[in-house]
Amino acid sequence: MAELERLVDTDGAEVVGTLSQRLEVINPRTFIGKGKVAEVATTAKALNADIVVFDDELTPTQQSNLEKEIHGVKIIDRTALILDIFALHATSREGRLQVRLAQNQYLLPRLRGMWAHLAANRMGGGVGSRFGEGESQLEVDRRMVRKRIDRIKSDLKKVQEERETQRKSRLASSVFKVALAGYTNAGKSSLLSALTGADVLIYDKLFATLDSTTRKLALPEGRELTITDTVGFIQKLPTTLVEAFKSTLDEISNADLVLHVVDATSHQRDAHMQAVQGILEQIGAHSIPQLLVFNKCDLLDADERSVLQGRFPQGLLLSAKDKTGFESLLAGIEQIANAQSTLLNVLIPFSEGALVQMAHERCTILSERFLPEGTELQIQVPKALVPKFESYMLAGL
């Protein structure tokens, strides 16, 4: 419920009251029990509420029935709230298209409930015939929404083809790819900015970042890699959003390493971690090597940091704000990058200077000597680049 309040605040509304109910079985007609519906109606009226937000997805019928029984307020569910927040924060053309696609996919099955609600509010003997007109209008609206979905998908496909071209270029270059994944507001954008000096939006709001941002990062030993910030995850992330943001989430599933960034100060830390792992499984990224990164550790005292490290001995404790703990993070990235490489000893003629430059930019240089015949290198080479160096390999490594 605290998270739902934060979502409402992010969407620009003020929470004036909360109600909850424990149910063994969801009411198929109104989601909550009949008595609770009456309590919600009374409370909403007493508090002059404009909107009632449910923390689960309502069926079209449930939403329609609730609006009929709770007069004078708008009924929305968690999915509609998150879609509205995404619409507020989408800045790029791709982001806006992704949100519009998800909104229309959410709207389509709810059209019938909307028309039934209108028909139910009409009075007089002509209700049946007028509802027939509503059914005709319903079909018109359905066709319009389907056409809109098809048009958005077509526009999105063009934008995604451009993104795919950029992604294939990065794959062809054999540059090691790191993706930041984590719960919304865990500090992924702050970490990207602190590591690379990237000018990215840093805002203490849920879903401040929707569009993926990729920047270059040079490891201490010289190798360059790319690091990509992605949309934040959340519990019960609507499936329509997972589908609509597929191209953005592909930045994670195509990565060589995932940095799972966690807000170390959150009281819901464990639940957030489980939610992120669930979505990584959903998009097929759970088998990619991961580094668990606890951010905002500058806000923990020494005892809290000790307890956290004890619970998660493989976790890296750092602060993007203070830029502390970065040495261990970069060392961890380098270790995993090297594990996915092949160790070679090569002698490259001076005439092949471009290959030596490639070694410096895309490989890890362990040693370098200048001999009369050329440059001798001992290097960790990404597997995709091994063929480029094979003809210059020396025996005896």
mmCIF file of C-alpha atoms in Angstrom:
data_model
loop_
_atom_site.group_PDB
_atom_site.id
_atom_site.type_symbol
_atom_site.label_atom_id
_atom_site.label_comp_id
_atom_site.label_asym_id
_atom_site.label_seq_id
_atom_site.Cartn_x
_atom_site.Cartn_y
_atom_site.Cartn_z
ATOM 1 C CA MET A 1 0.000 0.000 0.000
ATOM 2 C CA ALA A 2 2.927 2.328 0.675
ATOM 3 C CA GLU A 3 4.142 1.676 -2.860
ATOM 4 C CA LEU A 4 0.673 2.404 -4.245
ATOM 5 C CA GLU A 5 0.708 5.727 -2.375
ATOM 6 C CA ARG A 6 4.091 6.509 -3.940
ATOM 7 C CA LEU A 7 2.703 5.702 -7.383
ATOM 8 C CA VAL A 8 -0.271 8.004 -6.808
ATOM 9 C CA ASP A 9 2.081 10.771 -5.672
ATOM 10 C CA THR A 10 4.262 10.247 -8.746
ATOM 11 C CA ASP A 11 1.149 10.630 -10.907
ATOM 12 C CA GLY A 12 0.447 14.022 -9.335
ATOM 13 C CA ALA A 13 -2.458 13.148 -7.012
ATOM 14 C CA GLU A 14 -2.782 13.324 -3.235
ATOM 15 C CA VAL A 15 -3.707 10.314 -1.116
ATOM 16 C CA VAL A 16 -6.421 11.256 1.405
ATOM 17 C CA GLY A 17 -7.268 7.790 2.742
ATOM 18 C CA THR A 18 -6.621 4.068 2.410
ATOM 19 C CA LEU A 19 -8.787 0.990 2.900
ATOM 20 C CA SER A 20 -7.925 -2.707 2.731
ATOM 21 C CA GLN A 21 -9.722 -6.014 2.963
ATOM 22 C CA ARG A 22 -8.563 -9.597 3.414
ATOM 23 C CA LEU A 23 -10.393 -11.924 1.042
ATOM 24 C CA GLU A 24 -9.969 -15.642 0.464
ATOM 25 C CA VAL A 25 -11.793 -15.344 -2.865
ATOM 26 C CA ILE A 26 -12.007 -12.299 -5.143
ATOM 27 C CA ASN A 27 -15.570 -11.124 -5.759
ATOM 28 C CA PRO A 28 -16.055 -11.596 -9.528
ATOM 29 C CA ARG A 29 -18.576 -8.757 -9.649
ATOM 30 C CA THR A 30 -16.885 -5.985 -7.641
ATOM 31 C CA PHE A 31 -13.454 -7.411 -6.663
ATOM 32 C CA ILE A 32 -14.083 -6.539 -2.981
ATOM 33 C CA GLY A 33 -17.058 -7.582 -0.845
ATOM 34 C CA LYS A 34 -20.436 -5.856 -0.971
ATOM 35 C CA GLY A 35 -20.036 -4.290 2.478
ATOM 36 C CA LYS A 36 -16.569 -3.009 1.607
ATOM 37 C CA VAL A 37 -17.937 -1.400 -1.568
ATOM 38 C CA ALA A 38 -20.417 0.537 0.569
ATOM 39 C CA GLU A 39 -17.586 1.538 2.946
ATOM 40 C CA VAL A 40 -15.460 2.766 0.039
ATOM 41 C CA ALA A 41 -18.383 4.799 -1.290
ATOM 42 C CA THR A 42 -19.041 6.387 2.125
ATOM 43 C CA THR A 43 -15.352 7.118 2.755
ATOM 44 C CA ALA A 44 -14.793 8.582 -0.727
ATOM 45 C CA LYS A 45 -17.772 10.911 -0.259
ATOM 46 C CA ALA A 46 -16.655 11.982 3.222
ATOM 47 C CA LEU A 47 -13.125 12.767 1.994
ATOM 48 C CA ASN A 48 -14.302 14.457 -1.245
ATOM 49 C CA ALA A 49 -12.162 12.012 -3.221
ATOM 50 C CA ASP A 50 -12.073 12.267 -7.016
ATOM 51 C CA ILE A 51 -10.441 8.883 -7.710
ATOM 52 C CA VAL A 52 -10.384 5.465 -6.070
ATOM 53 C CA VAL A 53 -7.323 3.362 -6.959
ATOM 54 C CA PHE A 54 -7.259 -0.425 -6.559
ATOM 55 C CA ASP A 55 -3.877 -2.105 -6.017
ATOM 56 C CA ASP A 56 -4.659 -4.948 -8.434
ATOM 57 C CA GLU A 57 -5.886 -5.148 -11.995
ATOM 58 C CA LEU A 58 -9.683 -4.991 -12.235
ATOM 59 C CA THR A 59 -11.628 -6.772 -14.937
ATOM 60 C CA PRO A 60 -13.701 -4.518 -17.216
ATOM 61 C CA THR A 61 -16.880 -5.813 -15.538
ATOM 62 C CA GLN A 62 -15.559 -5.141 -12.025
ATOM 63 C CA GLN A 63 -14.539 -1.623 -12.973
ATOM 64 C CA SER A 64 -17.937 -0.918 -14.543
ATOM 65 C CA ASN A 65 -19.860 -2.310 -11.544
ATOM 66 C CA LEU A 66 -17.757 -0.357 -9.058
ATOM 67 C CA GLU A 67 -18.338 2.898 -10.939
ATOM 68 C CA LYS A 68 -22.092 2.244 -10.825
ATOM 69 C CA GLU A 69 -22.057 1.613 -7.059
ATOM 70 C CA ILE A 70 -19.499 4.246 -6.014
ATOM 71 C CA HIS A 71 -21.038 7.378 -7.510
ATOM 72 C CA GLY A 72 -19.141 10.536 -8.369
ATOM 73 C CA VAL A 73 -15.595 9.127 -8.433
ATOM 74 C CA LYS A 74 -13.355 7.634 -11.078
ATOM 75 C CA ILE A 75 -12.339 4.004 -10.500
ATOM 76 C CA ILE A 76 -8.912 2.964 -11.760
ATOM 77 C CA ASP A 77 -6.625 0.021 -11.066
ATOM 78 C CA ARG A 78 -2.890 -0.314 -10.546
ATOM 79 C CA THR A 79 -2.284 -0.994 -14.237
ATOM 80 C CA ALA A 80 -4.107 2.169 -15.376
ATOM 81 C CA LEU A 81 -2.162 4.205 -12.792
ATOM 82 C CA ILE A 82 1.203 2.869 -13.985
ATOM 83 C CA LEU A 83 0.228 3.470 -17.627
ATOM 84 C CA ASP A 84 -0.624 7.072 -16.774
ATOM 85 C CA ILE A 85 2.750 7.554 -15.070
ATOM 86 C CA PHE A 86 4.519 6.091 -18.094
ATOM 87 C CA ALA A 87 2.590 8.495 -20.328
ATOM 88 C CA LEU A 88 3.803 11.407 -18.185
ATOM 89 C CA HIS A 89 7.457 10.356 -18.364
ATOM 90 C CA ALA A 90 7.760 9.144 -21.961
ATOM 91 C CA THR A 91 9.978 11.637 -23.808
ATOM 92 C CA SER A 92 11.366 9.893 -26.891
ATOM 93 C CA ARG A 93 9.243 8.904 -29.881
ATOM 94 C CA GLU A 94 9.835 5.233 -29.103
ATOM 95 C CA GLY A 95 8.834 5.695 -25.464
ATOM 96 C CA ARG A 96 5.620 7.508 -26.401
ATOM 97 C CA LEU A 97 4.726 4.825 -28.945
ATOM 98 C CA GLN A 98 5.369 2.050 -26.421
ATOM 99 C CA VAL A 99 3.097 3.723 -23.870
ATOM 100 C CA ARG A 100 0.342 4.391 -26.422
ATOM 101 C CA LEU A 101 0.473 0.742 -27.494
ATOM 102 C CA ALA A 102 0.116 -0.467 -23.908
ATOM 103 C CA GLN A 103 -2.720 1.998 -23.234
ATOM 104 C CA ASN A 104 -4.721 0.871 -26.253
ATOM 105 C CA GLN A 105 -4.134 -2.822 -25.494
ATOM 106 C CA TYR A 106 -5.431 -2.128 -21.973
ATOM 107 C CA LEU A 107 -8.438 -0.195 -23.329
ATOM 108 C CA LEU A 108 -9.631 -2.666 -25.968
ATOM 109 C CA PRO A 109 -11.173 -5.356 -23.680
ATOM 110 C CA ARG A 110 -12.745 -2.636 -21.508
ATOM 111 C CA LEU A 111 -14.842 -1.063 -24.255
ATOM 112 C CA ARG A 112 -17.772 -3.440 -23.753
ATOM 113 C CA GLY A 113 -17.933 -2.718 -20.034
ATOM 114 C CA MET A 114 -17.893 1.000 -20.812
ATOM 115 C CA TRP A 115 -20.847 0.707 -23.188
ATOM 116 C CA ALA A 116 -22.769 -1.567 -20.827
ATOM 117 C CA HIS A 117 -22.288 1.063 -18.112
ATOM 118 C CA LEU A 118 -23.774 3.751 -20.390
ATOM 119 C CA ALA A 119 -26.745 1.539 -21.277
ATOM 120 C CA ALA A 120 -27.437 0.692 -17.641
ATOM 121 C CA ASN A 121 -27.706 4.387 -16.762
ATOM 122 C CA ARG A 122 -30.372 5.099 -19.395
ATOM 123 C CA MET A 123 -34.038 5.193 -18.413
ATOM 124 C CA GLY A 124 -37.240 4.502 -20.334
ATOM 125 C CA GLY A 125 -38.853 1.843 -22.468
ATOM 126 C CA GLY A 126 -36.332 2.207 -25.284
ATOM 127 C CA VAL A 127 -33.410 0.901 -23.260
ATOM 128 C CA GLY A 128 -33.133 -2.302 -25.268
ATOM 129 C CA SER A 129 -33.094 -0.614 -28.665
ATOM 130 C CA ARG A 130 -30.742 2.123 -27.524
ATOM 131 C CA PHE A 131 -28.377 -0.532 -26.136
ATOM 132 C CA GLY A 132 -28.442 -2.054 -29.610
ATOM 133 C CA GLU A 133 -27.154 1.276 -30.932
ATOM 134 C CA GLY A 134 -24.515 1.108 -28.253
ATOM 135 C CA GLU A 135 -23.455 -2.307 -29.478
ATOM 136 C CA SER A 136 -23.043 -0.868 -32.975
ATOM 137 C CA GLN A 137 -20.985 1.973 -31.580
ATOM 138 C CA LEU A 138 -19.015 -0.591 -29.583
ATOM 139 C CA GLU A 139 -18.019 -2.376 -32.780
ATOM 140 C CA VAL A 140 -17.022 0.949 -34.366
ATOM 141 C CA ASP A 141 -14.892 1.788 -31.325
ATOM 142 C CA ARG A 142 -13.309 -1.648 -31.317
ATOM 143 C CA ARG A 143 -12.323 -1.293 -34.968
ATOM 144 C CA MET A 144 -10.891 2.143 -34.275
ATOM 145 C CA VAL A 145 -8.805 0.875 -31.351
ATOM 146 C CA ARG A 146 -7.600 -2.176 -33.319
ATOM 147 C CA LYS A 147 -6.586 0.083 -36.229
ATOM 148 C CA ARG A 148 -4.824 2.370 -33.789
ATOM 149 C CA ILE A 149 -2.954 -0.590 -32.273
ATOM 150 C CA ASP A 150 -1.919 -1.807 -35.748
ATOM 151 C CA ARG A 151 -0.745 1.692 -36.710
ATOM 152 C CA ILE A 152 1.255 2.133 -33.498
ATOM 153 C CA LYS A 153 2.834 -1.316 -33.940
ATOM 154 C CA SER A 154 3.824 -0.366 -37.495
ATOM 155 C CA ASP A 155 5.378 2.928 -36.349
ATOM 156 C CA LEU A 156 7.063 1.182 -33.431
ATOM 157 C CA LYS A 157 8.487 -1.484 -35.727
ATOM 158 C CA LYS A 158 10.292 1.206 -37.768
ATOM 159 C CA VAL A 159 11.785 2.769 -34.649
ATOM 160 C CA GLN A 160 12.745 -0.650 -33.282
ATOM 161 C CA GLU A 161 14.467 -1.527 -36.574
ATOM 162 C CA GLU A 162 16.713 1.509 -36.061
ATOM 163 C CA ARG A 163 17.439 0.378 -32.493
ATOM 164 C CA GLU A 164 18.112 -3.154 -33.734
ATOM 165 C CA THR A 165 20.605 -1.803 -36.286
ATOM 166 C CA GLN A 166 22.442 0.014 -33.489
ATOM 167 C CA ARG A 167 22.329 -3.133 -31.329
ATOM 168 C CA LYS A 168 23.685 -5.324 -34.142
ATOM 169 C CA SER A 169 26.475 -2.815 -34.671
ATOM 170 C CA ARG A 170 27.439 -3.173 -30.998
ATOM 171 C CA LEU A 171 27.231 -6.973 -31.260
ATOM 172 C CA ALA A 172 29.413 -6.978 -34.379
ATOM 173 C CA SER A 173 31.993 -4.806 -32.642
ATOM 174 C CA SER A 174 32.323 -7.463 -29.895
ATOM 175 C CA VAL A 175 32.248 -4.739 -27.252
ATOM 176 C CA PHE A 176 31.352 -6.164 -23.842
ATOM 177 C CA LYS A 177 27.808 -5.057 -22.968
ATOM 178 C CA VAL A 178 26.607 -4.302 -19.434
ATOM 179 C CA ALA A 179 22.947 -3.592 -18.629
ATOM 180 C CA LEU A 180 21.628 -1.969 -15.472
ATOM 181 C CA ALA A 181 18.463 -3.625 -14.168
ATOM 182 C CA GLY A 182 16.626 -3.018 -10.941
ATOM 183 C CA TYR A 183 13.554 -1.824 -9.153
ATOM 184 C CA THR A 184 12.358 1.638 -10.052
ATOM 185 C CA ASN A 185 14.145 4.396 -8.109
ATOM 186 C CA ALA A 186 17.030 2.120 -7.079
ATOM 187 C CA GLY A 187 19.479 4.678 -8.455
ATOM 188 C CA LYS A 188 20.418 3.124 -11.817
ATOM 189 C CA SER A 189 20.573 6.489 -13.613
ATOM 190 C CA SER A 190 22.684 7.941 -10.796
ATOM 191 C CA LEU A 191 25.065 4.989 -11.103
ATOM 192 C CA LEU A 192 25.324 5.372 -14.892
ATOM 193 C CA SER A 193 26.064 9.071 -14.489
ATOM 194 C CA ALA A 194 28.666 8.499 -11.762
ATOM 195 C CA LEU A 195 30.454 5.750 -13.725
ATOM 196 C CA THR A 196 30.495 7.411 -17.143
ATOM 197 C CA GLY A 197 29.837 11.108 -16.576
ATOM 198 C CA ALA A 198 26.689 10.721 -18.690
ATOM 199 C CA ASP A 199 24.220 13.595 -18.641
ATOM 200 C CA VAL A 200 21.072 11.612 -17.776
ATOM 201 C CA LEU A 201 17.899 12.447 -15.879
ATOM 202 C CA ILE A 202 18.236 11.808 -12.146
ATOM 203 C CA TYR A 203 14.961 12.327 -10.313
ATOM 204 C CA ASP A 204 13.587 10.973 -7.036
ATOM 205 C CA LYS A 205 10.384 9.670 -8.600
ATOM 206 C CA LEU A 206 9.190 6.233 -9.673
ATOM 207 C CA PHE A 207 9.779 5.539 -13.377
ATOM 208 C CA ALA A 208 11.817 8.705 -13.975
ATOM 209 C CA THR A 209 13.667 6.773 -16.710
ATOM 210 C CA LEU A 210 11.735 5.021 -19.485
ATOM 211 C CA ASP A 211 14.088 5.302 -22.452
ATOM 212 C CA SER A 212 17.226 3.201 -22.411
ATOM 213 C CA THR A 213 20.492 5.151 -22.433
ATOM 214 C CA THR A 214 23.788 3.583 -23.538
ATOM 215 C CA ARG A 215 27.189 5.086 -22.729
ATOM 216 C CA LYS A 216 30.816 3.966 -23.040
ATOM 217 C CA LEU A 217 32.809 3.011 -19.965
ATOM 218 C CA ALA A 218 36.573 2.413 -19.859
ATOM 219 C CA LEU A 219 37.813 -0.112 -17.300
ATOM 220 C CA PRO A 220 41.008 0.711 -15.366
ATOM 221 C CA GLU A 221 43.078 -1.655 -17.549
ATOM 222 C CA GLY A 222 41.901 0.165 -20.698
ATOM 223 C CA ARG A 223 39.177 -2.041 -22.151
ATOM 224 C CA GLU A 224 36.087 -0.158 -23.340
ATOM 225 C CA LEU A 225 32.586 -1.500 -22.822
ATOM 226 C CA THR A 226 29.041 -0.202 -23.070
ATOM 227 C CA ILE A 227 26.704 0.234 -20.123
ATOM 228 C CA THR A 228 22.958 0.704 -20.621
ATOM 229 C CA ASP A 229 20.377 2.120 -18.241
ATOM 230 C CA THR A 230 16.868 0.656 -18.667
ATOM 231 C CA VAL A 231 13.328 1.187 -17.422
ATOM 232 C CA GLY A 232 12.860 0.368 -13.741
ATOM 233 C CA PHE A 233 10.889 -2.678 -12.678
ATOM 234 C CA ILE A 234 8.052 -2.861 -10.181
ATOM 235 C CA GLN A 235 5.929 -5.527 -8.509
ATOM 236 C CA LYS A 236 2.974 -6.603 -10.650
ATOM 237 C CA LEU A 237 4.377 -4.811 -13.706
ATOM 238 C CA PRO A 238 1.521 -4.937 -16.260
ATOM 239 C CA THR A 239 2.032 -7.549 -18.972
ATOM 240 C CA THR A 240 0.969 -4.980 -21.581
ATOM 241 C CA LEU A 241 3.981 -2.866 -20.581
ATOM 242 C CA VAL A 242 6.372 -5.815 -20.712
ATOM 243 C CA GLU A 243 5.155 -6.503 -24.252
ATOM 244 C CA ALA A 244 5.180 -2.849 -25.367
ATOM 245 C CA PHE A 245 8.662 -2.219 -23.936
ATOM 246 C CA LYS A 246 10.121 -5.387 -25.441
ATOM 247 C CA SER A 247 12.734 -3.525 -27.505
ATOM 248 C CA THR A 248 13.904 -1.594 -24.435
ATOM 249 C CA LEU A 249 14.012 -4.750 -22.313
ATOM 250 C CA ASP A 250 15.976 -6.481 -25.103
ATOM 251 C CA GLU A 251 18.881 -4.275 -24.035
ATOM 252 C CA ILE A 252 18.974 -6.453 -20.920
ATOM 253 C CA SER A 253 18.430 -9.842 -22.567
ATOM 254 C CA ASN A 254 21.192 -9.102 -25.126
ATOM 255 C CA ALA A 255 23.733 -8.008 -22.508
ATOM 256 C CA ASP A 256 26.855 -9.934 -21.495
ATOM 257 C CA LEU A 257 26.448 -8.890 -17.860
ATOM 258 C CA VAL A 258 23.520 -7.585 -15.803
ATOM 259 C CA LEU A 259 24.145 -5.278 -12.867
ATOM 260 C CA HIS A 260 21.180 -5.878 -10.554
ATOM 261 C CA VAL A 261 20.986 -2.534 -8.739
ATOM 262 C CA VAL A 262 19.189 -2.584 -5.377
ATOM 263 C CA ASP A 263 18.222 0.293 -3.079
ATOM 264 C CA ALA A 264 20.010 -0.816 0.090
ATOM 265 C CA THR A 265 17.853 1.495 2.238
ATOM 266 C CA SER A 266 14.448 0.196 1.129
ATOM 267 C CA HIS A 267 12.328 -1.606 3.718
ATOM 268 C CA GLN A 268 10.939 -3.695 0.834
ATOM 269 C CA ARG A 269 14.411 -4.609 -0.426
ATOM 270 C CA ASP A 270 13.911 -8.389 -0.534
ATOM 271 C CA ALA A 271 10.510 -8.117 -2.253
ATOM 272 C CA HIS A 272 11.996 -5.717 -4.796
ATOM 273 C CA MET A 273 14.832 -8.137 -5.529
ATOM 274 C CA GLN A 274 12.361 -10.981 -6.072
ATOM 275 C CA ALA A 275 10.258 -8.810 -8.399
ATOM 276 C CA VAL A 276 13.315 -7.957 -10.509
ATOM 277 C CA GLN A 277 14.372 -11.613 -10.749
ATOM 278 C CA GLY A 278 10.838 -12.534 -11.784
ATOM 279 C CA ILE A 279 10.857 -10.047 -14.668
ATOM 280 C CA LEU A 280 14.365 -11.110 -15.724
ATOM 281 C CA GLU A 281 13.010 -14.659 -15.995
ATOM 282 C CA GLN A 282 9.987 -13.360 -17.902
ATOM 283 C CA ILE A 283 12.195 -11.735 -20.560
ATOM 284 C CA GLY A 284 14.661 -14.636 -20.705
ATOM 285 C CA ALA A 285 17.569 -12.770 -19.085
ATOM 286 C CA HIS A 286 17.898 -14.831 -15.879
ATOM 287 C CA SER A 287 20.763 -16.959 -17.252
ATOM 288 C CA ILE A 288 22.991 -13.948 -18.023
ATOM 289 C CA PRO A 289 25.841 -13.421 -15.506
ATOM 290 C CA GLN A 290 24.827 -10.993 -12.768
ATOM 291 C CA LEU A 291 26.499 -8.749 -10.240
ATOM 292 C CA LEU A 292 24.359 -7.801 -7.244
ATOM 293 C CA VAL A 293 24.928 -4.111 -6.490
ATOM 294 C CA PHE A 294 23.566 -2.423 -3.365
ATOM 295 C CA ASN A 295 23.330 1.324 -3.976
ATOM 296 C CA LYS A 296 22.762 4.188 -1.502
ATOM 297 C CA CYS A 297 24.996 2.523 1.120
ATOM 298 C CA ASP A 298 26.135 5.999 2.224
ATOM 299 C CA LEU A 299 22.774 6.154 4.066
ATOM 300 C CA LEU A 300 23.518 3.002 6.101
ATOM 301 C CA ASP A 301 25.521 2.945 9.312
ATOM 302 C CA ALA A 302 28.423 0.540 9.846
ATOM 303 C CA ASP A 303 26.273 -2.110 11.576
ATOM 304 C CA GLU A 304 23.658 -2.056 8.804
ATOM 305 C CA ARG A 305 26.349 -2.425 6.138
ATOM 306 C CA SER A 306 27.876 -5.339 8.064
ATOM 307 C CA VAL A 307 24.516 -7.128 8.326
ATOM 308 C CA LEU A 308 23.810 -6.549 4.619
ATOM 309 C CA GLN A 309 27.224 -7.882 3.596
ATOM 310 C CA GLY A 310 26.721 -10.900 5.834
ATOM 311 C CA ARG A 311 23.393 -11.735 4.207
ATOM 312 C CA PHE A 312 24.717 -11.186 0.680
ATOM 313 C CA PRO A 313 28.455 -11.972 0.713
ATOM 314 C CA GLN A 314 28.640 -11.722 -3.096
ATOM 315 C CA GLY A 315 26.902 -8.346 -3.111
ATOM 316 C CA LEU A 316 28.819 -5.139 -3.799
ATOM 317 C CA LEU A 317 28.094 -2.221 -1.475
ATOM 318 C CA LEU A 318 28.514 1.223 -3.028
ATOM 319 C CA SER A 319 27.157 4.740 -3.279
ATOM 320 C CA ALA A 320 26.579 6.395 -6.648
ATOM 321 C CA LYS A 321 26.222 9.710 -4.819
ATOM 322 C CA ASP A 322 29.611 9.512 -3.063
ATOM 323 C CA LYS A 323 31.263 7.351 -5.758
ATOM 324 C CA THR A 324 32.414 4.882 -3.107
ATOM 325 C CA GLY A 325 32.801 1.160 -3.757
ATOM 326 C CA PHE A 326 33.469 1.696 -7.462
ATOM 327 C CA GLU A 327 36.854 -0.077 -7.368
ATOM 328 C CA SER A 328 35.198 -3.377 -6.366
ATOM 329 C CA LEU A 329 32.459 -2.876 -8.960
ATOM 330 C CA LEU A 330 34.876 -2.252 -11.829
ATOM 331 C CA ALA A 331 37.034 -5.180 -10.687
ATOM 332 C CA GLY A 332 33.955 -7.430 -10.674
ATOM 333 C CA ILE A 333 32.952 -6.313 -14.172
ATOM 334 C CA GLU A 334 36.510 -6.897 -15.403
ATOM 335 C CA GLN A 335 36.648 -10.379 -13.862
ATOM 336 C CA ILE A 336 33.422 -11.468 -15.591
ATOM 337 C CA ALA A 337 34.476 -9.868 -18.884
ATOM 338 C CA ASN A 338 37.782 -11.743 -18.756
ATOM 339 C CA ALA A 339 36.007 -15.009 -17.938
ATOM 340 C CA GLN A 340 34.192 -14.669 -21.251
ATOM 341 C CA SER A 341 37.476 -14.096 -23.104
ATOM 342 C CA THR A 342 40.346 -16.219 -24.435
ATOM 343 C CA LEU A 343 43.942 -15.682 -23.299
ATOM 344 C CA LEU A 344 46.293 -15.197 -26.288
ATOM 345 C CA ASN A 345 49.960 -14.405 -26.773
ATOM 346 C CA VAL A 346 50.445 -12.632 -30.110
ATOM 347 C CA LEU A 347 53.135 -10.845 -32.102
ATOM 348 C CA ILE A 348 51.558 -8.215 -34.332
ATOM 349 C CA PRO A 349 53.670 -6.588 -37.085
ATOM 350 C CA PHE A 350 54.022 -2.811 -36.944
ATOM 351 C CA SER A 351 52.163 -2.666 -40.255
ATOM 352 C CA GLU A 352 49.021 -3.897 -38.429
ATOM 353 C CA GLY A 353 48.723 -0.925 -36.089
ATOM 354 C CA ALA A 354 44.912 -0.971 -36.314
ATOM 355 C CA LEU A 355 44.898 -4.447 -34.754
ATOM 356 C CA VAL A 356 47.035 -3.242 -31.835
ATOM 357 C CA GLN A 357 44.578 -0.365 -31.361
ATOM 358 C CA MET A 358 41.689 -2.852 -31.387
ATOM 359 C CA ALA A 359 43.477 -4.880 -28.718
ATOM 360 C CA HIS A 360 43.745 -1.793 -26.511
ATOM 361 C CA GLU A 361 40.111 -0.783 -26.999
ATOM 362 C CA ARG A 362 38.305 -4.130 -26.914
ATOM 363 C CA CYS A 363 40.617 -6.513 -25.084
ATOM 364 C CA THR A 364 42.423 -6.640 -21.764
ATOM 365 C CA ILE A 365 46.168 -6.056 -22.129
ATOM 366 C CA LEU A 366 48.116 -8.183 -19.644
ATOM 367 C CA SER A 367 51.572 -7.356 -21.019
ATOM 368 C CA GLU A 368 53.041 -5.456 -23.978
ATOM 369 C CA ARG A 369 56.575 -5.503 -25.450
ATOM 370 C CA PHE A 370 57.964 -3.789 -28.514
ATOM 371 C CA LEU A 371 60.287 -6.120 -30.451
ATOM 372 C CA PRO A 372 62.094 -5.591 -33.783
ATOM 373 C CA GLU A 373 59.446 -7.773 -35.486
ATOM 374 C CA GLY A 374 56.444 -5.963 -33.999
ATOM 375 C CA THR A 375 54.368 -5.643 -30.828
ATOM 376 C CA GLU A 376 54.129 -8.662 -28.546
ATOM 377 C CA LEU A 377 50.930 -8.735 -26.510
ATOM 378 C CA GLN A 378 49.484 -11.035 -23.918
ATOM 379 C CA ILE A 379 45.781 -10.297 -24.065
ATOM 380 C CA GLN A 380 42.334 -11.435 -22.959
ATOM 381 C CA VAL A 381 40.350 -11.477 -26.212
ATOM 382 C CA PRO A 382 36.530 -11.639 -26.524
ATOM 383 C CA LYS A 383 35.677 -14.920 -28.219
ATOM 384 C CA ALA A 384 34.172 -13.157 -31.236
ATOM 385 C CA LEU A 385 37.489 -11.368 -31.898
ATOM 386 C CA VAL A 386 39.759 -14.427 -31.588
ATOM 387 C CA PRO A 387 39.794 -15.082 -35.394
ATOM 388 C CA LYS A 388 41.283 -11.620 -35.984
ATOM 389 C CA PHE A 389 44.329 -12.466 -33.830
ATOM 390 C CA GLU A 390 44.774 -16.186 -34.565
ATOM 391 C CA SER A 391 47.268 -15.743 -37.414
ATOM 392 C CA TYR A 392 49.616 -13.799 -35.109
ATOM 393 C CA MET A 393 49.574 -16.244 -32.186
ATOM 394 C CA LEU A 394 52.850 -17.348 -30.592
ATOM 395 C CA ALA A 395 53.450 -20.846 -29.287
ATOM 396 C CA GLY A 396 54.170 -21.648 -25.663
ATOM 397 C CA LEU A 397 51.500 -19.634 -23.800
#
